[in-house]
Amino acid sequence: MEYLIHLAILFAIYAILGISLNLVVGYAGLLSVTQSAFYGIGAYVTAILLTQSGIGFFLSVILGIIITAVVSFLMGIVLSKFDDDYYALGSFGFNIIIFSIFLNWQDLTRGPLGIPGISRPVLFGFNFSQNAAFLVLALIVLAAIYFISKFIVNSSFGRVLKAIREDEKAIQVFGYNTFNYKMMIFVIAAAMAGVAGALFASYITFIDPSTFTLNESIFILVIIILGGLANLKGSILGALFLILLPEILRFVGFPTEIAAQMRQVVYGVILILLMLYRPQGLVGEYKL
Amino acid sequence: MTAMDILPQLILNGIIAGAVYALMALGFNLIYGATKFFNLAHGILAAVGGYVVFFLFKSNGWNLYLSVIIAVLITGLVGYLIDKVIYSPLRKRKASNMILLVASLGIFTAIQAIIAILFTSQFQTLSTGAGDQNIYQIGTGIITQTQIIILISGLLIMAGLILLLKKTLLGKAIKAISDDEEVAKIVGIDTNKIIGYVFFIGSAIAGLAGILVGFDIGLEPTMGMGLLLKGVIASIIGGVGNIYGGVLGAFLLGFAENFGIWKISGEWKDAIAFGLLIIFLLFRPQGIFKK
């Protein structure tokens, strides 16, 4: 039972990451491969504040979100100069730069040693130290992110995003400043990933740079491409499937080290097969 | 040590790193020129080359030169098969560059993990014993025999590739496809076949780069990503699709990294490389030489 709760919490965190990235890749059509950088910034800011200041969980998360948003804003300005595959490459670069900062700014992040002893959330006097309670919190946050995203994509703002994805020049002719739209969705999505990072840090109570690598960004990309681009439920489905998949591999009975690598093989093969036979994913509404 | 004492070593390190990056950039640019998409799987082929030598030469005690030749050919073949099984069907369907890029990411992830399963994630070296290779002194800098071989083979491959592109029929066909695939088709070039050859040649060169790195530094399954990104950065700095530009970009990058860590600590090498990439993308996206 405890293990099922653990899986459900991980699922909630990855579903949030998937939904956030889908806003950028699926709705705005920007192939960003840097979501784990924002996930990491949210996690690190929350972890540092929780272990070194007495401001409590709520304020730590808010500050984490703000700092993630500011960093993503600066990154977004640079990335806005690129299109398509150059955009993907630029975002790759930022992921590696942010990872280097986690790893090498040792005074702040303790580098490869990581930050231990992060406390579980305490909100309105209630302590989420039990995993079951934490799961409820994670699911509430997931629901909130889902409905906010749903509201965004169904609003006129969301329709402009889809129009930018289909034909940016045409929508510019109608007088829309596409830069602002792309920037806003990029920052919103980064902030959501920051929330996922805060949840992760306070759930595991320990973080180190190895969680926030380029591979993690690729994993989040697999979630949304498998589930389907421009479909929020698809991202939830994708996260569910990919969190459960390793458990199936576990039943096959591989040793731990090999099982971890087998998982990567499966993710890679899923990406190849999807591109070959079903680029829109399970329930997607947009193809790359 | 004063600045003047350390300078020759920095220059040597820059040249050696540049030669490896140049090999990665050559193959990457050749493939990009013909297909116009970022083939991220290019990086993992370097690891494939290195590990085939590891398997033949270190695990099974084959002759060194034979192992290297077979490894280069196998790497070329793997690249060729990836094109035939995955990229070629996608091209026929006129899939977008993004689909090809994501598929190449999948190939990269899968092969990297397969290598880790077969050979573990441990760091391994190809050279048979440390300290038994000759070391040469140039000024106050030193260079190992392996590094001299890296430089020489880098230059030979560059010269060979340029000759191939300029003097042979295959080279002219590749150039025609790089200029305009549709037109090349119309004049009767079997573009799919030629692109297959391009994948073979480009991947074989990446395999050689991986083998040289394996002898100079060592092998790990994750080595492909670093090499790929350096090759891509070099290509973009030099002007993507332009093989001469890629070589120049590679040496620039090699120098920038090695002079960068003179003042900043070594862990920031990757960040410096990507900083350079983003500066180029922002201010001179067409690279030094425009294609």
Coordinates of C-alpha atoms in Angstrom, one line a residue, chain B residues 31-273:
Chain B
I31 CA 24.6 14.4 -42.7
Y32 CA 22.9 17.7 -41.9
G33 CA 23.8 19.0 -45.4
A34 CA 22.1 16.1 -47.1
T35 CA 19.1 15.7 -44.8
K36 CA 18.6 19.2 -43.2
F37 CA 17.7 17.9 -39.8
F38 CA 19.6 17.7 -36.5
N39 CA 20.6 14.0 -36.2
L40 CA 21.1 13.8 -32.4
A41 CA 21.8 10.0 -32.8
H42 CA 25.1 11.0 -34.4
G43 CA 26.7 11.3 -30.9
I44 CA 25.9 7.8 -29.8
L45 CA 27.7 6.4 -32.8
A46 CA 30.9 7.8 -31.4
A47 CA 30.2 5.6 -28.3
V48 CA 29.4 2.6 -30.5
G49 CA 32.8 2.9 -32.2
G50 CA 34.7 3.2 -29.0
Y51 CA 32.9 0.2 -27.4
V52 CA 33.3 -2.1 -30.5
V53 CA 37.1 -1.5 -30.1
F54 CA 36.8 -2.2 -26.4
F55 CA 35.0 -5.5 -27.1
L56 CA 37.4 -6.7 -29.9
F57 CA 40.7 -5.3 -28.7
K58 CA 40.5 -5.3 -24.9
S59 CA 38.0 -8.1 -24.2
N60 CA 38.9 -10.5 -27.0
G61 CA 42.5 -9.5 -27.6
W62 CA 42.3 -8.9 -31.3
N63 CA 44.9 -7.0 -33.2
L64 CA 44.6 -3.2 -32.5
Y65 CA 44.6 -2.0 -36.1
L66 CA 42.2 -4.7 -37.2
S67 CA 39.8 -3.9 -34.3
V68 CA 39.9 -0.2 -35.1
I69 CA 39.1 -0.8 -38.8
I70 CA 36.3 -3.2 -38.0
A71 CA 34.9 -0.8 -35.4
V72 CA 34.8 2.1 -37.9
L73 CA 33.1 -0.1 -40.5
I74 CA 30.5 -1.4 -38.0
T75 CA 29.8 2.1 -36.8
G76 CA 29.2 3.2 -40.4
L77 CA 26.9 0.2 -40.9
V78 CA 24.9 1.1 -37.7
G79 CA 24.4 4.6 -39.0
Y80 CA 23.4 3.3 -42.4
L81 CA 20.9 0.9 -40.9
I82 CA 19.4 3.6 -38.7
D83 CA 18.8 5.6 -41.8
K84 CA 17.3 2.8 -43.7
V85 CA 15.0 1.5 -40.9
I86 CA 14.0 4.8 -39.3
Y87 CA 14.9 8.0 -41.1
S88 CA 14.3 6.9 -44.7
P89 CA 10.6 5.8 -44.1
L90 CA 10.1 9.1 -42.3
R91 CA 11.6 11.1 -45.1
K92 CA 9.4 9.3 -47.6
R93 CA 6.4 10.4 -45.6
K94 CA 7.7 14.0 -45.6
A95 CA 7.8 14.0 -41.8
S96 CA 8.8 17.4 -40.3
N97 CA 12.3 18.1 -39.0
M98 CA 10.9 18.0 -35.5
I99 CA 9.7 14.4 -35.9
L100 CA 13.1 13.4 -37.2
L101 CA 14.8 15.2 -34.3
V102 CA 12.6 13.5 -31.8
A103 CA 13.1 10.1 -33.4
S104 CA 16.9 10.7 -33.3
L105 CA 16.6 11.5 -29.6
G106 CA 14.8 8.1 -29.2
I107 CA 17.6 6.3 -31.0
F108 CA 20.2 8.1 -28.9
T109 CA 18.5 7.2 -25.6
A110 CA 17.9 3.5 -26.6
I111 CA 21.4 2.8 -27.9
Q112 CA 23.1 4.6 -24.9
A113 CA 21.1 2.4 -22.5
I114 CA 21.9 -0.8 -24.5
I115 CA 25.6 0.0 -24.3
A116 CA 25.3 0.5 -20.6
I117 CA 23.6 -2.9 -20.3
L118 CA 26.3 -4.6 -22.3
F119 CA 29.4 -2.9 -20.9
T120 CA 28.1 -1.4 -17.6
S121 CA 28.1 2.4 -16.8
Q122 CA 31.7 2.2 -15.5
F123 CA 34.4 4.4 -16.9
Q124 CA 36.7 2.2 -19.0
T125 CA 39.8 3.0 -21.0
L126 CA 41.0 1.6 -24.3
S127 CA 44.7 2.1 -23.8
T128 CA 46.4 -1.0 -22.4
G129 CA 48.5 0.5 -19.7
A130 CA 48.9 4.1 -18.3
G131 CA 52.4 5.5 -18.6
D132 CA 53.7 3.3 -21.4
Q133 CA 53.0 5.7 -24.1
N134 CA 55.6 8.2 -25.4
I135 CA 55.3 11.8 -24.3
Y136 CA 56.7 14.6 -26.3
Q137 CA 57.6 18.0 -25.0
I138 CA 56.8 21.1 -27.0
G139 CA 58.0 24.3 -25.2
T140 CA 56.6 23.9 -21.7
G141 CA 53.7 21.9 -22.9
I142 CA 53.4 18.1 -23.3
I143 CA 51.6 16.0 -25.8
T144 CA 51.1 12.2 -25.7
Q145 CA 51.5 9.8 -28.6
T146 CA 47.7 9.2 -28.7
Q147 CA 47.1 12.9 -29.0
I148 CA 49.4 13.1 -31.9
I149 CA 47.5 10.3 -33.6
I150 CA 44.3 12.1 -32.9
L151 CA 45.7 15.2 -34.7
I152 CA 47.1 13.3 -37.6
S153 CA 44.0 11.2 -38.2
G154 CA 41.8 14.2 -37.8
L155 CA 43.7 16.1 -40.5
L156 CA 43.8 13.0 -42.8
I157 CA 40.0 12.5 -42.5
M158 CA 39.4 16.1 -43.3
A159 CA 41.6 16.0 -46.3
G160 CA 40.1 12.7 -47.4
L161 CA 36.6 14.0 -47.1
I162 CA 37.3 17.2 -49.0
L163 CA 38.9 15.1 -51.8
L164 CA 35.9 12.8 -51.8
L165 CA 33.5 15.7 -52.1
K166 CA 35.5 17.6 -54.7
K167 CA 36.9 14.8 -56.9
T168 CA 34.5 11.9 -57.0
L169 CA 31.1 11.3 -58.6
L170 CA 29.7 10.4 -55.2
G171 CA 31.0 13.7 -53.8
K172 CA 29.3 15.6 -56.5
A173 CA 26.0 13.7 -55.9
I174 CA 26.2 14.5 -52.2
K175 CA 26.8 18.2 -53.1
A176 CA 23.9 18.2 -55.4
I177 CA 21.6 16.8 -52.7
S178 CA 22.9 19.3 -50.2
D179 CA 22.1 22.1 -52.6
D180 CA 18.6 20.9 -53.5
E181 CA 17.3 17.4 -53.0
E182 CA 14.4 17.9 -55.4
V183 CA 16.6 19.0 -58.3
A184 CA 19.0 16.2 -57.6
K185 CA 16.2 13.8 -57.9
I186 CA 15.0 15.3 -61.2
V187 CA 18.5 15.0 -62.8
G188 CA 18.4 11.3 -62.0
I189 CA 20.4 11.0 -58.7
D190 CA 19.1 8.2 -56.5
T191 CA 18.9 10.5 -53.5
N192 CA 17.8 7.8 -51.0
K193 CA 20.8 5.7 -51.9
I194 CA 23.3 8.6 -51.7
I195 CA 21.8 9.7 -48.3
G196 CA 22.4 6.1 -47.1
Y197 CA 26.1 6.4 -48.1
V198 CA 26.3 9.8 -46.4
F199 CA 25.0 8.2 -43.1
F200 CA 27.6 5.5 -43.5
I201 CA 30.5 7.9 -44.0
G202 CA 29.4 10.4 -41.4
S203 CA 28.8 7.7 -38.8
A204 CA 32.1 6.0 -39.5
I205 CA 33.9 9.3 -38.9
A206 CA 31.9 9.7 -35.6
G207 CA 33.0 6.1 -34.7
L208 CA 36.6 7.1 -35.2
A209 CA 36.2 10.1 -33.0
G210 CA 34.8 7.9 -30.3
I211 CA 37.7 5.5 -30.6
L212 CA 40.3 8.2 -30.3
V213 CA 38.6 9.7 -27.3
G214 CA 38.5 6.2 -25.8
F215 CA 42.3 5.9 -26.2
D216 CA 43.0 9.5 -25.0
I217 CA 40.6 9.8 -22.1
G218 CA 38.3 6.7 -21.8
L219 CA 34.9 5.4 -22.5
E220 CA 31.5 5.7 -20.7
P221 CA 28.1 5.1 -22.2
T222 CA 27.2 8.8 -21.7
M223 CA 30.2 10.1 -23.7
G224 CA 28.0 10.4 -26.8
M225 CA 26.0 13.4 -25.6
G226 CA 29.0 15.5 -24.8
L227 CA 30.7 14.7 -28.1
L228 CA 27.5 15.3 -30.1
L229 CA 26.8 18.6 -28.5
K230 CA 30.4 19.8 -29.1
G231 CA 30.1 18.7 -32.8
V232 CA 26.8 20.5 -33.1
I233 CA 28.1 23.6 -31.5
A234 CA 31.2 23.6 -33.7
S235 CA 29.0 23.2 -36.8
I236 CA 26.7 26.1 -35.8
I237 CA 29.7 28.4 -35.0
G238 CA 31.2 27.6 -38.3
G239 CA 28.0 27.7 -40.3
V240 CA 25.8 24.6 -40.3
G241 CA 26.1 22.3 -43.4
N242 CA 29.5 23.9 -44.3
I243 CA 32.2 21.3 -43.6
Y244 CA 35.1 23.8 -43.6
G245 CA 33.2 26.1 -41.3
G246 CA 32.6 23.1 -38.9
V247 CA 36.3 22.5 -38.7
L248 CA 37.1 26.1 -37.9
G249 CA 34.2 26.2 -35.4
A250 CA 35.6 23.0 -33.7
F251 CA 39.1 24.6 -33.2
L252 CA 37.5 27.8 -32.0
L253 CA 35.4 25.8 -29.5
G254 CA 38.4 23.8 -28.4
F255 CA 40.4 27.0 -27.7
A256 CA 37.5 28.8 -26.0
E257 CA 36.9 25.9 -23.6
N258 CA 40.6 25.4 -22.7
F259 CA 41.3 29.1 -22.3
G260 CA 38.0 29.6 -20.5
I261 CA 38.9 27.1 -17.8
W262 CA 42.3 28.8 -17.4
K263 CA 40.4 31.5 -15.5
I264 CA 37.3 29.6 -14.4
S265 CA 37.3 26.1 -12.9
G266 CA 37.2 23.1 -15.2
E267 CA 33.7 22.0 -14.3
W268 CA 32.3 24.9 -16.2
K269 CA 33.6 23.6 -19.6
D270 CA 30.1 22.5 -20.8
A271 CA 28.5 25.8 -19.6
I272 CA 31.2 27.7 -21.5
A273 CA 30.5 25.7 -24.7

